[in-house]
Coordinates of C-alpha atoms in Angstrom, one line a residue:
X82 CA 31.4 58.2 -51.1
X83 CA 34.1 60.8 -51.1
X84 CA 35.3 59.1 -47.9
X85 CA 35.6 55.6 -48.7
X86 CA 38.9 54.7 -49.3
X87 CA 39.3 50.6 -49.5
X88 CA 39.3 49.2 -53.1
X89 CA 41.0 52.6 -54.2
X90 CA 44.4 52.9 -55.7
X91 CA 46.7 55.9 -54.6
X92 CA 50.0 56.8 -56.8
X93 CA 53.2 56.5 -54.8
X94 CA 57.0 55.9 -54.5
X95 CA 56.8 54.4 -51.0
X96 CA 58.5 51.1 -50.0
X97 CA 55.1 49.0 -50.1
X98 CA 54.5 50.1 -53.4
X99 CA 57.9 48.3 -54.8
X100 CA 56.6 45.2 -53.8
X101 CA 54.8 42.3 -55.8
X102 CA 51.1 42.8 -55.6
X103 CA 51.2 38.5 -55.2
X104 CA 53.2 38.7 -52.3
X105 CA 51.3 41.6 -51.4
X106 CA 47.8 39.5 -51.3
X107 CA 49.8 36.8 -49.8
X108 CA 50.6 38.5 -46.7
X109 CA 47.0 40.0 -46.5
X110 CA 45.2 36.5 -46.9
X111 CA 47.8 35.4 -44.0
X112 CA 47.3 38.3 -41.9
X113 CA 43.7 38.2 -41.9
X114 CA 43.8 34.5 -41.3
X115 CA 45.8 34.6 -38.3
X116 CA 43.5 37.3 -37.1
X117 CA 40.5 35.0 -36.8
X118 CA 42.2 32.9 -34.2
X119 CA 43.2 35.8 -32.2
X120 CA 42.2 35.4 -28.5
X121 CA 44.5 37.4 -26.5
X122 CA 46.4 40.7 -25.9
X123 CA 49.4 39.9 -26.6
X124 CA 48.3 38.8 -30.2
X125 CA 46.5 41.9 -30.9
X126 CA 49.3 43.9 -29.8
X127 CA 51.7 42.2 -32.0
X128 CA 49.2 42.1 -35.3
X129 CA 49.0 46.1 -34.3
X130 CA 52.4 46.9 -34.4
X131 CA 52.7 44.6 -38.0
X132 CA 50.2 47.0 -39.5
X133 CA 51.6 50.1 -38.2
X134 CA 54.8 49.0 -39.8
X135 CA 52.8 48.2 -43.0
X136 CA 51.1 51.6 -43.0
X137 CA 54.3 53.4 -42.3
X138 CA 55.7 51.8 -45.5
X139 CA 52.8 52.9 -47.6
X140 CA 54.0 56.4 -47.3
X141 CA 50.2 57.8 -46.9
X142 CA 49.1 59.5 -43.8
X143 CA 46.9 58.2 -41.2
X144 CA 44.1 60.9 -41.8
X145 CA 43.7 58.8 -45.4
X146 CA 43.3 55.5 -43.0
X147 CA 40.9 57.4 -40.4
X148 CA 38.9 58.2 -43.6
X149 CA 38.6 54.5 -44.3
X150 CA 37.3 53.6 -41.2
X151 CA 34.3 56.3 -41.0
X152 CA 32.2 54.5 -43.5
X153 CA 32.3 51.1 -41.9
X154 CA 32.0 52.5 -38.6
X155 CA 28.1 51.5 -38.2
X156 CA 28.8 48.1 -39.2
X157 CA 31.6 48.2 -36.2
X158 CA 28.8 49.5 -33.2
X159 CA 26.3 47.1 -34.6
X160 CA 28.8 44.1 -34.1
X161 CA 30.3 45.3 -30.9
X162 CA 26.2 45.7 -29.5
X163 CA 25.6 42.1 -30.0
X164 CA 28.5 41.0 -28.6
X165 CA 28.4 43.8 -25.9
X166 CA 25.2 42.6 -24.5
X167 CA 24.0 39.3 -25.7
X168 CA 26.9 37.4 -24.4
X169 CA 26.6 35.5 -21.5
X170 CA 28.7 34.7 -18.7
X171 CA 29.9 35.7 -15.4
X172 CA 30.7 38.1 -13.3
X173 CA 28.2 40.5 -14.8
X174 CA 28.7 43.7 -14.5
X175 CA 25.9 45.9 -15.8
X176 CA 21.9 44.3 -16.0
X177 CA 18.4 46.8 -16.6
X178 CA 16.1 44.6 -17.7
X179 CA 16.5 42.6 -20.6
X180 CA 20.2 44.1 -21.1
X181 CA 23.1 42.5 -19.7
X182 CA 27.0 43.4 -20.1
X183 CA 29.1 40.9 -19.0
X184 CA 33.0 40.2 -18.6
X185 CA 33.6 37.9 -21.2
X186 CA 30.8 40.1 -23.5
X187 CA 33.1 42.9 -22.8
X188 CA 36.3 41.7 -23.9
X189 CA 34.9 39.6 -26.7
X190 CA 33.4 43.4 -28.1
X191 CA 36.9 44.8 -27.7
X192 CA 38.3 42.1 -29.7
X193 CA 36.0 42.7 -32.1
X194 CA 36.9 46.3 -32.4
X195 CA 40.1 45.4 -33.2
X196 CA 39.8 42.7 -35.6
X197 CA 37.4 44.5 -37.7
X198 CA 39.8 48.0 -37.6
X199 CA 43.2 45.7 -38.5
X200 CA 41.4 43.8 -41.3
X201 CA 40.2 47.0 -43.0
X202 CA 43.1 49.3 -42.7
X203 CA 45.2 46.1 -43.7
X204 CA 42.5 45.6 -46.6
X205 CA 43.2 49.5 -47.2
X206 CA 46.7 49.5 -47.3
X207 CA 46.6 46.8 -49.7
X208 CA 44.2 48.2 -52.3
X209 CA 46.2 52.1 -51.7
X210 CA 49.4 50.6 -53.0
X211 CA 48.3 48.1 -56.0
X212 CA 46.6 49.4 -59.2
X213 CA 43.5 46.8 -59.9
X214 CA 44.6 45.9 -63.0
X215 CA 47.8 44.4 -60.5
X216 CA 45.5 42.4 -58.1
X217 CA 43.7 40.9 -61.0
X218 CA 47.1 39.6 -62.5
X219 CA 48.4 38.6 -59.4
X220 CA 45.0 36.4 -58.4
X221 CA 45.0 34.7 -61.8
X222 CA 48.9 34.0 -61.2
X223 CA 48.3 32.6 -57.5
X224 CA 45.5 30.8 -59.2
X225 CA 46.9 28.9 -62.3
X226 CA 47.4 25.6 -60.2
X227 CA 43.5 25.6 -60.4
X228 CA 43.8 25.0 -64.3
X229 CA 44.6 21.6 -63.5
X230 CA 41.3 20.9 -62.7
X231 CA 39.7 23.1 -65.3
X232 CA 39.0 26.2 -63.5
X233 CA 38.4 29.0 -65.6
X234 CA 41.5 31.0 -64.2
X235 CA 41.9 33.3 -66.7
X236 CA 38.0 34.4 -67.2
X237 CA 37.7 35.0 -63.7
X238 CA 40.4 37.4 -63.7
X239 CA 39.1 39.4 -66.2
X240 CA 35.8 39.5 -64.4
X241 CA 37.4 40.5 -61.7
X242 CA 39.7 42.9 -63.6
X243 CA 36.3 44.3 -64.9
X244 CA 34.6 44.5 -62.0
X245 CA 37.2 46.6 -60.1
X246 CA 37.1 49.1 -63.3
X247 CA 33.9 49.6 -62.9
X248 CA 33.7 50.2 -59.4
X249 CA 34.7 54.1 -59.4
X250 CA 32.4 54.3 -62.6
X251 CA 29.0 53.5 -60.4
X252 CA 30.2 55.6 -57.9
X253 CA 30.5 58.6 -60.2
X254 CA 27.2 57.4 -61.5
X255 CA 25.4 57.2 -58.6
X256 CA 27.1 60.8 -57.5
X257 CA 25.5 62.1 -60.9
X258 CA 21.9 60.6 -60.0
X259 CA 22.2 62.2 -56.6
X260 CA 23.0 65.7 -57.6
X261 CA 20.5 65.5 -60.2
X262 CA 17.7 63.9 -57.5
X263 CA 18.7 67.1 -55.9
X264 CA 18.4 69.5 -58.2
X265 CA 14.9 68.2 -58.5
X266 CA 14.2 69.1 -54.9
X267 CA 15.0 65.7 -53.3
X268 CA 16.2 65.7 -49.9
X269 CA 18.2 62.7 -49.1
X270 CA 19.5 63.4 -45.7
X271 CA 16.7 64.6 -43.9
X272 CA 13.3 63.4 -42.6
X273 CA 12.3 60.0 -40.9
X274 CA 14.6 56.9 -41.4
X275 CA 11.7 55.4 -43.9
X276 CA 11.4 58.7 -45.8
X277 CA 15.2 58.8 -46.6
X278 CA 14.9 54.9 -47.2
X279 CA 11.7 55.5 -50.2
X280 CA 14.1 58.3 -51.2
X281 CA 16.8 56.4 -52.1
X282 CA 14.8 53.6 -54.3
X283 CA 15.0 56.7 -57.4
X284 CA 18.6 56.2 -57.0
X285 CA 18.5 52.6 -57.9
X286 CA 16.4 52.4 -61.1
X287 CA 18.9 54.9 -62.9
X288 CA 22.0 53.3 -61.5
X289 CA 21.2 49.8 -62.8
X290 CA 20.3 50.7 -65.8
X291 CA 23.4 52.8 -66.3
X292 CA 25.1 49.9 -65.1
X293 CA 23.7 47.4 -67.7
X294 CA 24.1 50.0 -70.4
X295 CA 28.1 49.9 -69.4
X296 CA 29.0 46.4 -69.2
X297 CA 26.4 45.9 -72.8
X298 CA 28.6 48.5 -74.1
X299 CA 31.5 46.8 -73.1
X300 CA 30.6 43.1 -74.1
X301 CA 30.1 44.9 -77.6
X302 CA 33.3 46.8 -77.8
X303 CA 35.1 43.4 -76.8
X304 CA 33.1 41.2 -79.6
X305 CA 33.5 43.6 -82.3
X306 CA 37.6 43.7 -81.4
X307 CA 37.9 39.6 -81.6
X308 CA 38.1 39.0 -77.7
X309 CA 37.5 34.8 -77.6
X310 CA 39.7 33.6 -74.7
X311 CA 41.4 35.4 -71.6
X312 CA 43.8 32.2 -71.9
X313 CA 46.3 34.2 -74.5
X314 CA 46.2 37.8 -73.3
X315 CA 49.7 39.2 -73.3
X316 CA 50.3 42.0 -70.8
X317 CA 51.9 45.1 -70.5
X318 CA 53.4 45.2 -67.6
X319 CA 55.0 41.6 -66.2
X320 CA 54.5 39.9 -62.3
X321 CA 57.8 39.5 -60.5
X322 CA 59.8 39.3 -57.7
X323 CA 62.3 41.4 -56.5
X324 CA 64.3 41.7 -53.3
X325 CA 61.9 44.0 -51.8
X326 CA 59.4 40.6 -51.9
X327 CA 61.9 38.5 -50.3
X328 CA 62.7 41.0 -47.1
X329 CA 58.7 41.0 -46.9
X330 CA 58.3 37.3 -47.3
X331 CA 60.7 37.1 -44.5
X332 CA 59.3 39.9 -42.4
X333 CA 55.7 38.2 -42.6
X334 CA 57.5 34.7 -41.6
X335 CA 58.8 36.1 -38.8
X336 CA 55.4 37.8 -38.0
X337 CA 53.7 34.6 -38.1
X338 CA 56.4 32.0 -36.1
X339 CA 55.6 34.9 -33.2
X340 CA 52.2 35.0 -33.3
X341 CA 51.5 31.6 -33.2
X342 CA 54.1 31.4 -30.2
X343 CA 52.0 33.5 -28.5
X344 CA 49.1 31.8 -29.3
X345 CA 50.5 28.6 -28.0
X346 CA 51.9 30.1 -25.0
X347 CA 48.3 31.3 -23.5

């Protein structure tokens, strides 16, 4: 837990921290869309050197970003194994038995590779930089054209606004119920893969009851204060542009009039 690092906010004077958290979530959404159509070097290359840019103007250091990636590294190998040999096609260049690695299986795990590392340290970067607090006002800002057709924008910000509040909460939770399974003489890291697995089920009755106790607590706290609607709610600190936005606005413009060149050159 000490090493995951998305959906964490880091304190900083950089550049990317001057910046609106709505254009902020803009550029990510964009990003990770044009990422999914992605199909050839070039592409990749270009969407690499736009995040190294990004990261370079988050002011943290790249050790911070390595420490992101650890955790979701699993996830990574499992993807890039299906691809790697369940993919058909020709020439093929490795076969023992029911394992194949071909060509197109190859390249199609190296893209994976890459799309999955550029979404999360672009994920990363933008969660280092912006408070929660700031993504949930900028979501319910980017999402007030939905109030035309009576979407609850305002509730779902402040479930969201909730949600990303409590998220270092159950993690200090569930570092609290560890320690104390410890104490206790459980061992969570050694063993067989289904002993560890029954070990961790003690974690989970504790955690969600803590959990429930929290947001009850909450839903009290707010009811006995006169909370009705997320519809008035004034703020203390106010969305809005600055020139910083625009050079980024611009900067992801040209980003995307050259990927999609390349992508219509190949």
């Amino acid at each position: 837990m000490n090493n995951l690092v998305i959906g964490q906010f880091t304190p900083g004077k950089a550049w990317l921290y001057r910046v609106d958290s709505r254009t902020k979530i803009l550029v990510t959404v964009v990003y990770v869309f044009l990422l999914i159509f992605a199909n050839t070097w070039p592409a990749y290359a270009l969407a690499t050197l736009f995040l190294a840019l990004t990261l370079v103007l988050t002011g943290q250091s790249l050790g911070l970003y390595w420490r992101g990636i650890k955790p979701v590294m699993w996830l990574i190998i499992f993807t890039v194994c299906l691809q790697l040999f369940f993919t058909g096609g020709t020439p093929i260049l490795f076969h023992w038995q029911f394992l194949k690695i071909t060509l197109p299986g190859l390249i199609n795990a190296l893209y994976v590779v890459l799309r999955f590392v550029l979404i999360v340290l672009m994920s990363t970067a933008l969660t280092l930089t912006t408070p929660p607090t700031a993504i949930a006002s900028a979501i319910e800002s980017l999402l007030k054209p939905l109030k035309v057709i009576k979407v609850p924008v305002a509730e779902l910000a402040l479930m969201l606004s909730i949600a990303l509040r409590f998220v270092p909460l159950l993690m200090l939770e569930t570092d609290k119920v560890m320690k104390a399974q410890k104490s206790r003489g459980m061992s969570l890291s050694t063993g067989s893969l289904i002993k560890r697995s029954k070990a961790v089920l003690p974690l989970l009755i504790p955690l969600f009851i803590g959990a429930l106790q929290r947001a009850l607590d909450l839903a009290n706290a707010m009811e006995v204060r006169g909370f009705e609607s997320a519809d008035n709610r004034t703020r203390y600190r106010v969305l809005s542009f600055s020139k910083q936005d625009l050079v980024a606005s611009l900067g992801t413009g040209l980003f995307v009039l050259l990927f999609i060149g390349l992508l219509w050159i190949n």
